[in-house]
Amino acid sequence: MPVSASAIYFLNLRGDVLINRLYRDDVGGNMVDAFRTHIMQTKELGVCPVRQIGGCSFFYMKISNVYIVIVVSANANVACAFKFVVEAVALFKSYFGGAFDEDAIRNNFVLIYELLDEIMDFGYPQNLSPEILKLYITQEGVRSPFSSKAADKAVPNATLQVTGAVGWRREGLVYKKNEVFLDIVESVNLLMSSKGSVLRCDVTGKVLMKCFLSGMPDLKLGLNDKIGLEKESQLKSRPTKSGKTIELDDVTFHQCVNLTRFNAEKTVSFVPPDGEFELMKYRITEGVNLPFKVLPTIKELGRTRMEVNVKVKSVFSAKMFALGVVVKIPVPKQTAKTNFTVTSGKAKYNASIDCLVWKIRKFPGQTESTLSAEVELISTMTEKKSATKPPIQMEFQVPMFTASGLRVRFLKVWEKSGYNTVEWVRYITKAGSYEIRTITSTLTMALRIPCNCSIPLQTKNLQSFPVNTSFKQRRKTITSELQTQQQVGVNGSSVSVGVPTHKVTVHDRQRGTVHQFLVPEDQYILHTAEDQNITLPFACRHGSLLNIIIIVQAWMQDEVRIAVYTQFKLLWLPACTCIVPIREN
């Protein structure tokens, strides 16, 4: 639905009405008092530009030191209302010499009232083009003394412009050299999972033109889109030439494009505006050619070290190259030190965004570059949380390459004088939201001694072992015996055949209970106990592994006895693992 504005107000910062215009009689003249009371005199000014008070809606925008308020009493198009305000301000600036403020409004009351009657009729927006309005509203505004903008020249042939035949171009243009510049600019959006599968991929593009043509030329643009080629082959009664065709989605055109001819012939025909403008916008979701492939590998070496390896490979032709390639690799906030090794470009750590920033000025096609980094982290006592890690982001610009495969087949210019033109075509592909998710692998390090190895140790009896103060806080004693290959455990649990097992005895001194169960050599003691529904002491899960002392009592060919004294946690290690005393700082 259009705006259907009931009134428009121009207020200063104090809330005084500078000028207003009522278009409908469904609102009273005191509506501005409600705006001052409920919006300007509260803290909600500037929070939301749309407010509803009673049965009316207020759309307001601040331009310089002036508030422009549109009041509507029915459902209206908010975007259209703000578009009207922006275009109206541009119109006023063209009359006032580039300035729009409280002084400019006070000096041009009569001109503003005349313009408000022309640009809106009964609350519906009309023509807001400065070039057209200046043809029949020739009054000049009072220009600001601080404005350096030159006055616009009057445009001839007002009748043709007002009727709407070609409202975006004036006649009588003459250029010594007639040129047309056409740019196809595309942005690639990619979201790739950590496993390498594409989750989202599309291309948003636009066709930009800059015309310096004399007279009133008629241009015709041909692209390699599928619908256009099929329509052309039907009209000419001949098969389509072999080549890649693409399907354009969500196409929008400039107002100069002849839509009737486009619907009939599927060709883009138009009379271009003078200078630079955006001819069309489009989107493509299928058949996207990704310019880069990113292969990340991130490993965590304990709690204080990380190893990052990123390989970037260019997929486009070897004759092309990318400019301004930037790869941002997120790292933890507690990063303390980084060391880089890159095959090309430069890399550094940016603490403000918590990323490793890798910059390559020029990246040739069909090549690959590698970054290797060692990251040292600050040790923390808090447990690591499994939060979603930010993805790797990439920025680049590839000239003369289109990810969609869009190409210009022809660009023809007709003009009654028959002059010669020079056409320039350029392709540019940039990175939009180019993101690659990563997965971090944790590398656990442990000292393992096989159970069948031979280590000369002096056999001692546990009772004769000297007891000192360091062993007074012992909670439990674990004994492990090498067992033969079995299928049924002590408590009825199943054990895989072919894997050596150990019989583990856990003495819970607090509860006065004893647990015996079999642990395969490739399993963890705590995991195996939980699988067999054995309740172990709470100290097995409490705290962190800070101080573990293990004493080898006896080592014989067929039996291993280990006494473990720990203050905090039962070992999260396989039963065949032998641990030496450690202390983590």
Coordinates of C-alpha atoms in Angstrom, one line a residue:
M1 CA 0.0 0.0 0.0
P2 CA 1.4 3.5 -0.7
V3 CA 2.2 6.0 2.0
S4 CA -1.2 7.8 2.1
A5 CA 0.3 10.4 4.4
S6 CA -2.2 12.6 6.4
A7 CA 0.3 15.3 7.3
I8 CA 4.0 16.2 7.2
Y9 CA 5.8 18.4 9.7
F10 CA 9.2 20.1 9.8
L11 CA 10.4 20.6 13.4
N12 CA 13.6 22.0 14.9
L13 CA 15.5 20.4 17.8
R14 CA 13.3 22.3 20.3
G15 CA 10.1 20.9 18.8
D16 CA 8.9 24.1 17.2
V17 CA 7.0 23.7 14.0
L18 CA 8.9 25.3 11.1
I19 CA 6.4 24.4 8.4
N20 CA 3.7 21.8 8.0
R21 CA 1.2 20.6 5.3
L22 CA -2.0 18.7 5.9
Y23 CA -3.1 16.4 3.1
R24 CA -6.1 14.7 4.7
D25 CA -8.7 15.7 7.3
D26 CA -8.5 12.4 9.2
V27 CA -6.0 13.9 11.7
G28 CA -6.1 17.0 13.8
G29 CA -3.8 19.9 13.8
N30 CA -2.6 19.1 17.3
M31 CA -0.9 15.8 16.3
V32 CA 2.5 17.5 16.6
D33 CA 1.8 18.0 20.3
A34 CA 1.6 14.2 20.8
F35 CA 4.9 13.8 19.0
R36 CA 6.6 16.3 21.3
T37 CA 5.1 14.9 24.5
H38 CA 5.5 11.1 23.9
I39 CA 8.7 11.1 21.7
M40 CA 10.8 14.2 21.9
Q41 CA 10.5 14.8 25.6
T42 CA 11.3 11.1 26.5
K43 CA 14.4 9.0 26.1
E44 CA 12.9 7.0 23.3
L45 CA 13.9 9.7 20.7
G46 CA 16.1 8.0 18.1
V47 CA 15.5 4.5 19.4
C48 CA 12.9 3.6 16.8
P49 CA 11.9 5.8 13.8
V50 CA 8.4 4.4 13.8
R51 CA 6.0 5.0 16.7
Q52 CA 2.3 4.5 17.1
I53 CA 0.4 6.8 19.5
G54 CA -3.3 6.3 19.7
G55 CA -4.7 5.6 16.3
C56 CA -1.9 7.3 14.3
S57 CA 1.6 6.3 13.3
F58 CA 4.5 8.6 13.3
F59 CA 7.5 8.2 10.9
Y60 CA 10.3 10.6 11.7
M61 CA 13.8 11.2 10.5
K62 CA 16.5 13.7 11.6
I63 CA 18.2 15.6 8.8
S64 CA 20.8 18.1 10.1
N65 CA 19.0 20.1 12.8
V66 CA 15.5 19.4 11.5
Y67 CA 13.1 16.6 12.2
I68 CA 10.8 15.5 9.3
V69 CA 7.7 13.8 10.7
I70 CA 5.1 12.0 8.6
V71 CA 1.7 11.2 10.2
V72 CA -0.5 8.5 8.9
S73 CA -3.8 7.2 10.3
A74 CA -4.0 3.9 8.4
N75 CA -1.7 1.0 7.5
A76 CA 1.1 2.4 5.2
N77 CA 4.3 1.3 3.6
V78 CA 7.1 2.5 6.0
A79 CA 9.9 2.0 3.5
C80 CA 8.1 4.1 0.9
A81 CA 7.6 6.8 3.5
F82 CA 11.3 7.0 4.3
K83 CA 12.2 6.8 0.6
F84 CA 10.0 9.8 0.1
V85 CA 11.7 11.8 2.8
V86 CA 15.2 11.0 1.4
E87 CA 14.1 12.0 -2.1
A88 CA 12.4 15.2 -0.8
V89 CA 15.5 16.3 1.0
A90 CA 17.6 15.8 -2.1
L91 CA 15.1 17.9 -4.0
F92 CA 15.3 20.7 -1.4
K93 CA 19.1 20.7 -1.5
S94 CA 19.1 21.1 -5.2
Y95 CA 17.0 24.2 -4.9
F96 CA 18.8 25.6 -1.8
G97 CA 22.3 25.2 -3.1
G98 CA 23.2 21.9 -1.3
A99 CA 22.2 23.0 2.3
F100 CA 19.1 21.8 4.2
D101 CA 18.8 23.1 7.8
E102 CA 16.6 25.3 9.9
D103 CA 17.9 28.5 8.3
A104 CA 17.3 27.2 4.7
I105 CA 13.7 26.3 5.6
R106 CA 13.0 29.7 7.1
N107 CA 14.4 31.5 4.0
N108 CA 12.4 29.4 1.5
F109 CA 8.9 29.1 3.0
V110 CA 7.0 29.9 -0.3
L111 CA 9.2 27.6 -2.4
I112 CA 8.8 24.7 0.0
Y113 CA 5.0 25.0 0.1
E114 CA 5.0 25.0 -3.7
L115 CA 7.2 21.9 -3.8
L116 CA 5.1 20.1 -1.2
D117 CA 2.0 20.6 -3.4
E118 CA 3.8 19.1 -6.4
I119 CA 5.6 16.1 -4.8
M120 CA 2.6 14.8 -2.9
D121 CA -1.1 14.7 -3.9
F122 CA -3.7 13.7 -1.3
G123 CA -1.0 11.9 0.7
Y124 CA 0.4 9.9 -2.3
P125 CA 4.0 10.6 -3.5
Q126 CA 4.4 12.0 -7.0
N127 CA 7.4 12.9 -9.1
L128 CA 10.4 14.0 -7.1
S129 CA 13.0 14.3 -9.8
P130 CA 14.9 17.6 -9.5
E131 CA 15.6 17.7 -13.2
I132 CA 11.9 17.5 -14.1
L133 CA 10.5 19.8 -11.4
K134 CA 12.9 22.5 -12.3
L135 CA 11.4 22.7 -15.7
Y136 CA 8.1 24.1 -14.5
I137 CA 9.0 25.4 -11.0
T138 CA 11.6 27.9 -12.1
Q139 CA 11.7 29.9 -8.9
E140 CA 15.2 29.8 -7.3
G141 CA 15.6 29.3 -3.6
V142 CA 17.6 31.5 -1.3
R143 CA 21.0 29.9 -1.4
S144 CA 23.1 29.5 1.6
P145 CA 26.2 31.8 1.7
F146 CA 28.3 28.8 2.8
S147 CA 27.3 26.8 -0.3
S148 CA 29.9 26.4 -3.0
K149 CA 27.7 24.3 -5.4
A150 CA 27.0 26.0 -8.7
A151 CA 23.5 26.6 -9.8
D152 CA 22.0 23.9 -12.0
K153 CA 21.3 24.9 -15.6
A154 CA 17.8 24.9 -16.9
V155 CA 16.9 21.8 -18.9
P156 CA 15.2 22.4 -22.3
N157 CA 12.3 20.4 -23.8
A158 CA 10.2 20.4 -20.7
T159 CA 7.2 18.8 -22.4
L160 CA 9.1 15.6 -23.2
Q161 CA 10.4 15.3 -19.7
V162 CA 7.1 16.0 -17.9
T163 CA 5.1 13.5 -20.0
G164 CA 7.5 10.7 -18.7
A165 CA 8.8 9.6 -22.0
V166 CA 12.5 9.7 -21.0
G167 CA 12.6 11.3 -17.6
W168 CA 16.1 10.1 -16.8
R169 CA 17.9 11.7 -19.7
R170 CA 17.9 15.1 -21.3
E171 CA 18.4 15.9 -25.0
G172 CA 21.1 17.9 -26.5
L173 CA 24.1 16.0 -25.0
V174 CA 27.2 16.2 -27.1
Y175 CA 30.5 14.4 -26.4
K176 CA 33.7 14.5 -28.5
K177 CA 34.4 10.8 -27.8
N178 CA 31.4 8.5 -27.3
E179 CA 32.3 5.7 -24.8
V180 CA 30.4 3.1 -22.8
F181 CA 31.9 1.4 -19.7
L182 CA 30.2 -1.8 -18.4
D183 CA 31.3 -3.5 -15.2
I184 CA 30.0 -6.8 -13.9
V185 CA 30.7 -7.0 -10.2
E186 CA 29.9 -10.2 -8.3
S187 CA 30.1 -11.1 -4.6
V188 CA 30.6 -14.8 -3.6
N189 CA 28.9 -16.0 -0.5
L190 CA 30.1 -19.3 0.9
L191 CA 29.6 -21.3 4.1
M192 CA 31.5 -24.6 4.2
S193 CA 31.3 -27.2 7.0
S194 CA 34.3 -28.6 8.8
K195 CA 34.0 -31.8 6.8
G196 CA 34.3 -30.0 3.5
S197 CA 30.7 -30.0 2.4
V198 CA 29.1 -26.8 1.1
L199 CA 26.2 -25.6 3.3
R200 CA 25.4 -22.4 1.5
C201 CA 26.7 -21.0 -1.7
D202 CA 25.3 -18.2 -3.9
V203 CA 26.5 -15.2 -6.0
T204 CA 25.0 -11.7 -5.9
G205 CA 25.9 -9.5 -8.8
K206 CA 25.2 -6.2 -10.4
V207 CA 25.8 -4.6 -13.8
L208 CA 27.2 -1.0 -13.5
M209 CA 27.4 1.3 -16.5
K210 CA 29.0 4.7 -17.2
C211 CA 27.8 6.3 -20.5
F212 CA 29.3 9.3 -22.3
L213 CA 27.1 9.2 -25.4
S214 CA 25.7 12.1 -27.5
G215 CA 22.0 12.5 -28.4
M216 CA 19.4 9.9 -27.4
P217 CA 21.0 6.5 -28.1
D218 CA 19.3 3.1 -27.8
L219 CA 21.4 0.3 -26.3
K220 CA 20.9 -3.4 -26.4
L221 CA 22.7 -5.8 -24.1
G222 CA 23.0 -9.6 -24.6
L223 CA 24.1 -12.0 -21.8
N224 CA 24.7 -15.7 -21.8
D225 CA 21.6 -16.4 -19.6
K226 CA 19.7 -19.5 -20.4
I227 CA 16.3 -17.9 -21.0
G228 CA 17.7 -15.2 -23.3
L229 CA 19.5 -17.6 -25.5
E230 CA 16.6 -20.0 -25.8
K231 CA 14.3 -17.1 -26.7
E232 CA 16.8 -15.8 -29.3
S233 CA 17.1 -19.3 -30.9
Q234 CA 13.3 -19.5 -31.2
L235 CA 13.0 -16.1 -32.9
K236 CA 15.9 -16.8 -35.3
S237 CA 14.8 -20.4 -35.9
R238 CA 18.2 -21.8 -35.4
P239 CA 19.8 -23.9 -32.6
T240 CA 21.7 -22.2 -29.8
K241 CA 25.4 -22.2 -30.0
S242 CA 27.3 -24.5 -27.6
G243 CA 28.6 -22.8 -24.5
K244 CA 27.8 -22.4 -20.8
T245 CA 24.5 -20.8 -20.0
I246 CA 23.4 -19.7 -16.5
E247 CA 20.0 -19.1 -14.9
L248 CA 19.5 -15.7 -13.3
D249 CA 17.4 -15.4 -10.2
D250 CA 15.8 -12.3 -8.6
V251 CA 16.6 -9.9 -11.4
T252 CA 15.8 -6.2 -10.9
F253 CA 16.3 -3.5 -13.5
H254 CA 16.8 0.2 -13.7
Q255 CA 13.8 2.3 -14.7
C256 CA 15.4 2.9 -18.1
V257 CA 15.0 -0.7 -19.2
N258 CA 12.2 -1.5 -21.6
L259 CA 10.3 -4.3 -19.7
T260 CA 7.9 -4.9 -22.5
R261 CA 10.7 -5.8 -24.9
F262 CA 12.4 -7.8 -22.2
N263 CA 9.3 -9.9 -21.6
A264 CA 8.8 -10.5 -25.3
E265 CA 12.4 -10.9 -26.5
K266 CA 14.3 -11.5 -23.3
T267 CA 16.8 -8.9 -24.2
V268 CA 17.9 -5.8 -22.1
S269 CA 17.0 -2.7 -24.2
F270 CA 17.3 0.8 -22.7
V271 CA 18.0 4.4 -23.3
P272 CA 20.8 5.0 -20.7
P273 CA 21.0 8.0 -18.3
D274 CA 23.9 10.2 -18.7
G275 CA 26.9 9.3 -16.5
E276 CA 27.1 6.4 -14.0
F277 CA 24.1 4.2 -13.0
E278 CA 23.3 0.6 -11.9
L279 CA 21.6 -1.2 -14.8
M280 CA 20.5 -4.4 -13.1
K281 CA 21.0 -6.7 -10.1
Y282 CA 20.8 -10.5 -10.0
R283 CA 21.4 -13.6 -7.9
I284 CA 22.7 -17.1 -8.8
T285 CA 22.4 -20.2 -6.7
E286 CA 23.5 -23.0 -9.0
G287 CA 26.7 -23.7 -10.9
V288 CA 28.9 -21.4 -8.8
N289 CA 32.6 -21.6 -9.5
L290 CA 34.4 -21.1 -6.2
P291 CA 37.7 -19.1 -6.8
F292 CA 39.5 -20.5 -3.7
K293 CA 39.6 -23.7 -1.7
V294 CA 40.7 -23.5 2.0
L295 CA 42.0 -26.6 3.8
P296 CA 42.5 -25.9 7.6
T297 CA 44.0 -28.2 10.2
I298 CA 44.0 -27.1 13.8
K299 CA 45.5 -29.2 16.6
E300 CA 45.5 -28.6 20.4
L301 CA 48.7 -29.8 22.0
G302 CA 47.7 -29.7 25.6
R303 CA 46.2 -26.7 27.4
T304 CA 48.8 -24.2 26.4
R305 CA 49.7 -24.9 22.8
M306 CA 48.0 -25.0 19.4
E307 CA 49.2 -25.8 15.9
V308 CA 47.5 -24.2 13.0
N309 CA 48.0 -25.2 9.3
V310 CA 46.0 -23.6 6.6
K311 CA 46.4 -24.3 2.9
V312 CA 44.7 -22.0 0.3
K313 CA 44.5 -23.1 -3.3
S314 CA 43.3 -20.9 -6.2
V315 CA 41.0 -22.7 -8.6
F316 CA 40.7 -20.1 -11.4
S317 CA 42.8 -19.9 -14.5
A318 CA 46.6 -19.6 -14.3
K319 CA 46.4 -16.5 -16.5
M320 CA 44.5 -14.6 -13.8
F321 CA 45.4 -13.5 -10.4
A322 CA 43.7 -12.3 -7.2
L323 CA 44.4 -9.1 -5.4
G324 CA 44.2 -8.2 -1.7
V325 CA 43.8 -11.8 -0.4
V326 CA 43.2 -11.8 3.4
V327 CA 42.6 -14.9 5.5
K328 CA 41.5 -14.5 9.1
I329 CA 41.9 -17.5 11.3
P330 CA 40.3 -17.2 14.8
V331 CA 42.3 -18.2 17.9
P332 CA 41.5 -18.3 21.6
K333 CA 41.4 -15.0 23.5
Q334 CA 44.2 -16.2 25.9
T335 CA 46.8 -16.2 23.0
A336 CA 50.1 -15.1 24.3
K337 CA 52.6 -15.7 21.5
T338 CA 52.6 -16.8 17.9
N339 CA 55.3 -18.0 15.4
F340 CA 54.5 -18.1 11.7
T341 CA 55.9 -19.8 8.6
V342 CA 54.3 -18.8 5.3
T343 CA 55.1 -19.7 1.7
S344 CA 53.9 -16.3 0.5
G345 CA 52.6 -13.1 1.9
K346 CA 52.8 -11.9 5.5
A347 CA 51.0 -13.0 8.7
K348 CA 50.5 -11.5 12.1
Y349 CA 48.4 -11.9 15.2
N350 CA 45.7 -9.2 15.7
A351 CA 44.6 -9.2 19.3
S352 CA 41.7 -6.8 18.8
I353 CA 39.8 -9.4 16.7
D354 CA 41.5 -12.5 18.2
C355 CA 42.6 -13.7 14.7
L356 CA 45.7 -14.7 12.8
V357 CA 45.6 -12.4 9.8
W358 CA 47.4 -13.7 6.7
K359 CA 47.7 -11.2 3.8
I360 CA 48.8 -11.9 0.2
R361 CA 49.1 -9.0 -2.1
K362 CA 48.9 -11.0 -5.4
F363 CA 47.7 -14.6 -5.6
P364 CA 48.3 -16.3 -9.1
G365 CA 45.8 -18.8 -10.4
Q366 CA 46.3 -22.6 -10.1
T367 CA 48.7 -22.2 -7.2
E368 CA 48.6 -22.8 -3.5
S369 CA 50.0 -21.2 -0.4
T370 CA 50.5 -22.6 3.1
L371 CA 50.5 -21.0 6.5
S372 CA 51.9 -22.9 9.6
A373 CA 51.6 -21.3 13.0
E374 CA 52.5 -22.3 16.6
V375 CA 50.2 -20.6 19.1
E376 CA 51.1 -20.4 22.8
L377 CA 48.2 -19.9 25.2
I378 CA 48.0 -18.5 28.7
S379 CA 47.3 -21.4 31.1
T380 CA 44.0 -21.1 32.9
M381 CA 42.5 -23.1 35.7
T382 CA 38.9 -23.0 34.3
E383 CA 37.6 -26.0 32.5
K384 CA 37.5 -25.7 28.7
K385 CA 33.9 -25.2 27.4
S386 CA 32.7 -26.8 24.2
A387 CA 31.7 -23.5 22.5
T388 CA 31.2 -23.0 18.8
K389 CA 34.4 -21.7 17.3
P390 CA 34.2 -18.8 14.7
P391 CA 34.8 -19.8 11.1
I392 CA 37.8 -18.8 9.0
Q393 CA 37.0 -15.7 6.9
M394 CA 38.5 -14.8 3.6
E395 CA 38.6 -11.5 1.6
F396 CA 39.8 -11.3 -2.0
Q397 CA 39.2 -9.6 -5.4
V398 CA 39.7 -11.4 -8.7
P399 CA 39.7 -9.2 -11.9
M400 CA 38.3 -10.6 -15.1
F401 CA 36.7 -13.6 -13.4
T402 CA 33.0 -14.3 -12.6
A403 CA 32.0 -17.0 -10.2
S404 CA 28.6 -17.3 -11.9
G405 CA 30.1 -17.6 -15.4
L406 CA 28.1 -14.6 -16.6
R407 CA 29.5 -13.1 -19.9
V408 CA 28.5 -10.2 -22.2
R409 CA 27.8 -11.6 -25.6
F410 CA 27.2 -8.2 -27.2
L411 CA 26.6 -4.6 -26.5
K412 CA 25.1 -2.6 -29.4
V413 CA 24.5 1.2 -29.6
W414 CA 22.1 2.8 -32.1
E415 CA 21.8 6.5 -32.6
K416 CA 20.2 8.4 -35.5
S417 CA 23.4 10.3 -36.3
G418 CA 25.3 7.0 -36.7
Y419 CA 28.4 7.9 -34.7
N420 CA 31.0 5.3 -33.7
T421 CA 31.3 4.2 -30.1
V422 CA 33.9 2.5 -28.0
E423 CA 32.6 -0.2 -25.5
W424 CA 34.6 -1.3 -22.5
V425 CA 33.7 -4.4 -20.5
R426 CA 35.2 -5.5 -17.2
Y427 CA 34.5 -8.4 -14.7
I428 CA 35.3 -8.4 -11.0
T429 CA 34.6 -11.0 -8.4
K430 CA 34.9 -10.1 -4.7
A431 CA 34.3 -12.0 -1.5
G432 CA 31.0 -11.5 0.2
S433 CA 30.6 -13.7 3.3
Y434 CA 33.3 -16.4 2.5
E435 CA 33.5 -18.6 5.6
I436 CA 34.9 -22.0 6.3
R437 CA 34.1 -23.8 9.6
T438 CA 36.9 -25.6 11.4
I439 CA 37.2 -28.5 13.8
T440 CA 39.9 -28.7 16.5
S441 CA 41.5 -32.1 17.2
T442 CA 43.0 -32.7 20.6
L443 CA 46.3 -34.5 20.8
T444 CA 46.7 -36.4 24.2
M445 CA 50.2 -37.3 25.2
A446 CA 51.0 -40.1 27.7
L447 CA 54.0 -42.2 28.6
R448 CA 53.2 -45.8 27.8
I449 CA 55.2 -48.9 28.9
P450 CA 54.0 -52.2 27.4
C451 CA 53.1 -54.8 29.9
N452 CA 55.3 -57.4 28.2
C453 CA 58.5 -55.3 28.4
S454 CA 61.3 -56.2 30.7
I455 CA 62.4 -53.6 33.2
P456 CA 64.8 -54.4 36.0
L457 CA 63.2 -53.2 39.2
Q458 CA 64.0 -54.2 42.8
T459 CA 61.1 -56.1 44.4
K460 CA 59.8 -54.7 47.7
N461 CA 57.0 -55.7 50.0
L462 CA 54.3 -53.0 50.5
Q463 CA 54.4 -53.5 54.2
S464 CA 58.1 -52.8 54.3
F465 CA 57.8 -49.6 52.2
P466 CA 58.6 -46.5 54.3
V467 CA 55.5 -44.5 55.1
N468 CA 56.0 -40.7 55.3
T469 CA 53.8 -37.6 55.4
S470 CA 53.4 -37.5 51.6
F471 CA 51.4 -40.8 51.7
K472 CA 49.1 -40.0 54.6
Q473 CA 46.4 -38.5 52.4
R474 CA 46.2 -41.6 50.2
R475 CA 42.5 -42.5 49.4
K476 CA 42.7 -45.8 47.5
T477 CA 45.0 -48.6 46.3
I478 CA 44.8 -50.2 42.9
T479 CA 46.3 -53.4 42.0
S480 CA 46.5 -54.7 38.4
E481 CA 47.2 -58.2 37.4
L482 CA 47.8 -59.4 33.8
Q483 CA 45.1 -61.8 32.8
T484 CA 44.8 -64.3 30.0
Q485 CA 42.4 -63.8 27.1
Q486 CA 38.8 -64.2 28.3
Q487 CA 35.3 -63.5 27.2
V488 CA 33.5 -62.9 30.5
G489 CA 34.7 -60.5 33.1
V490 CA 34.7 -60.8 36.9
N491 CA 31.3 -59.1 37.3
G492 CA 29.8 -60.7 34.2
S493 CA 30.9 -58.0 31.8
S494 CA 31.9 -58.9 28.3
V495 CA 35.6 -58.5 27.3
S496 CA 36.7 -58.6 23.6
V497 CA 38.7 -61.7 22.6
G498 CA 42.3 -61.1 21.6
V499 CA 43.0 -58.1 23.8
P500 CA 45.0 -58.6 27.0
T501 CA 43.1 -57.6 30.1
H502 CA 44.0 -56.6 33.7
K503 CA 42.1 -57.4 36.8
V504 CA 41.8 -54.1 38.7
T505 CA 41.0 -54.0 42.5
V506 CA 39.7 -50.8 43.9
H507 CA 39.6 -50.4 47.7
D508 CA 37.1 -47.7 48.8
R509 CA 38.4 -47.0 52.3
Q510 CA 35.6 -44.5 53.1
R511 CA 32.8 -46.9 52.3
G512 CA 34.7 -50.1 53.2
T513 CA 33.9 -51.8 49.9
V514 CA 36.1 -53.5 47.4
H515 CA 35.5 -53.6 43.6
Q516 CA 37.1 -56.0 41.2
F517 CA 36.7 -55.9 37.4
L518 CA 38.6 -56.6 34.3
V519 CA 39.9 -53.8 32.1
P520 CA 41.1 -54.4 28.5
E521 CA 44.5 -53.1 27.7
D522 CA 43.1 -50.6 25.2
Q523 CA 40.4 -49.2 27.5
Y524 CA 40.3 -46.7 30.4
I525 CA 39.9 -47.8 34.0
L526 CA 37.2 -45.2 34.8
H527 CA 35.2 -45.7 31.6
T528 CA 35.2 -49.5 32.0
A529 CA 34.0 -49.2 35.6
E530 CA 31.2 -46.9 34.6
D531 CA 30.1 -49.3 31.8
Q532 CA 29.8 -52.1 34.4
N533 CA 27.7 -49.9 36.7
I534 CA 30.4 -49.8 39.4
T535 CA 30.2 -46.8 41.7
L536 CA 33.7 -45.5 42.3
P537 CA 34.7 -43.0 45.0
F538 CA 33.9 -39.3 44.4
A539 CA 37.6 -38.5 44.4
C540 CA 37.9 -40.3 41.1
R541 CA 36.1 -37.4 39.4
H542 CA 36.9 -34.5 41.7
G543 CA 39.5 -31.8 40.9
S544 CA 42.2 -31.9 38.3
L545 CA 45.2 -34.2 37.9
L546 CA 47.7 -32.2 39.9
N547 CA 49.7 -34.7 41.9
I548 CA 49.9 -38.4 41.2
I549 CA 52.5 -40.7 42.7
I550 CA 52.8 -44.3 41.5
I551 CA 55.0 -46.9 43.1
V552 CA 55.9 -50.1 41.4
Q553 CA 55.8 -52.8 44.0
A554 CA 56.8 -55.8 42.0
W555 CA 57.5 -56.6 38.4
M556 CA 57.6 -60.2 37.3
Q557 CA 57.1 -61.9 34.0
D558 CA 53.4 -62.7 34.5
E559 CA 52.3 -60.2 37.1
V560 CA 52.4 -56.5 37.6
R561 CA 51.4 -54.9 41.0
I562 CA 51.1 -51.1 41.2
A563 CA 50.2 -49.0 44.2
V564 CA 48.7 -45.7 43.3
Y565 CA 48.4 -42.8 45.8
T566 CA 46.5 -39.8 44.6
Q567 CA 44.9 -36.8 46.2
F568 CA 42.4 -35.9 43.6
K569 CA 41.5 -38.1 40.5
L570 CA 41.7 -41.7 39.5
L571 CA 43.8 -42.0 36.3
W572 CA 42.1 -41.5 33.0
L573 CA 44.6 -43.8 31.4
P574 CA 44.6 -47.4 30.0
A575 CA 45.3 -50.1 32.4
C576 CA 48.7 -50.9 30.8
T577 CA 50.0 -47.4 31.2
C578 CA 52.7 -46.7 33.7
I579 CA 52.9 -43.1 35.0
V580 CA 55.8 -41.4 36.6
P581 CA 55.3 -38.6 39.2
I582 CA 54.2 -35.3 37.5
R583 CA 53.2 -31.9 38.6
E584 CA 51.3 -29.4 36.4
N585 CA 52.1 -25.7 36.9

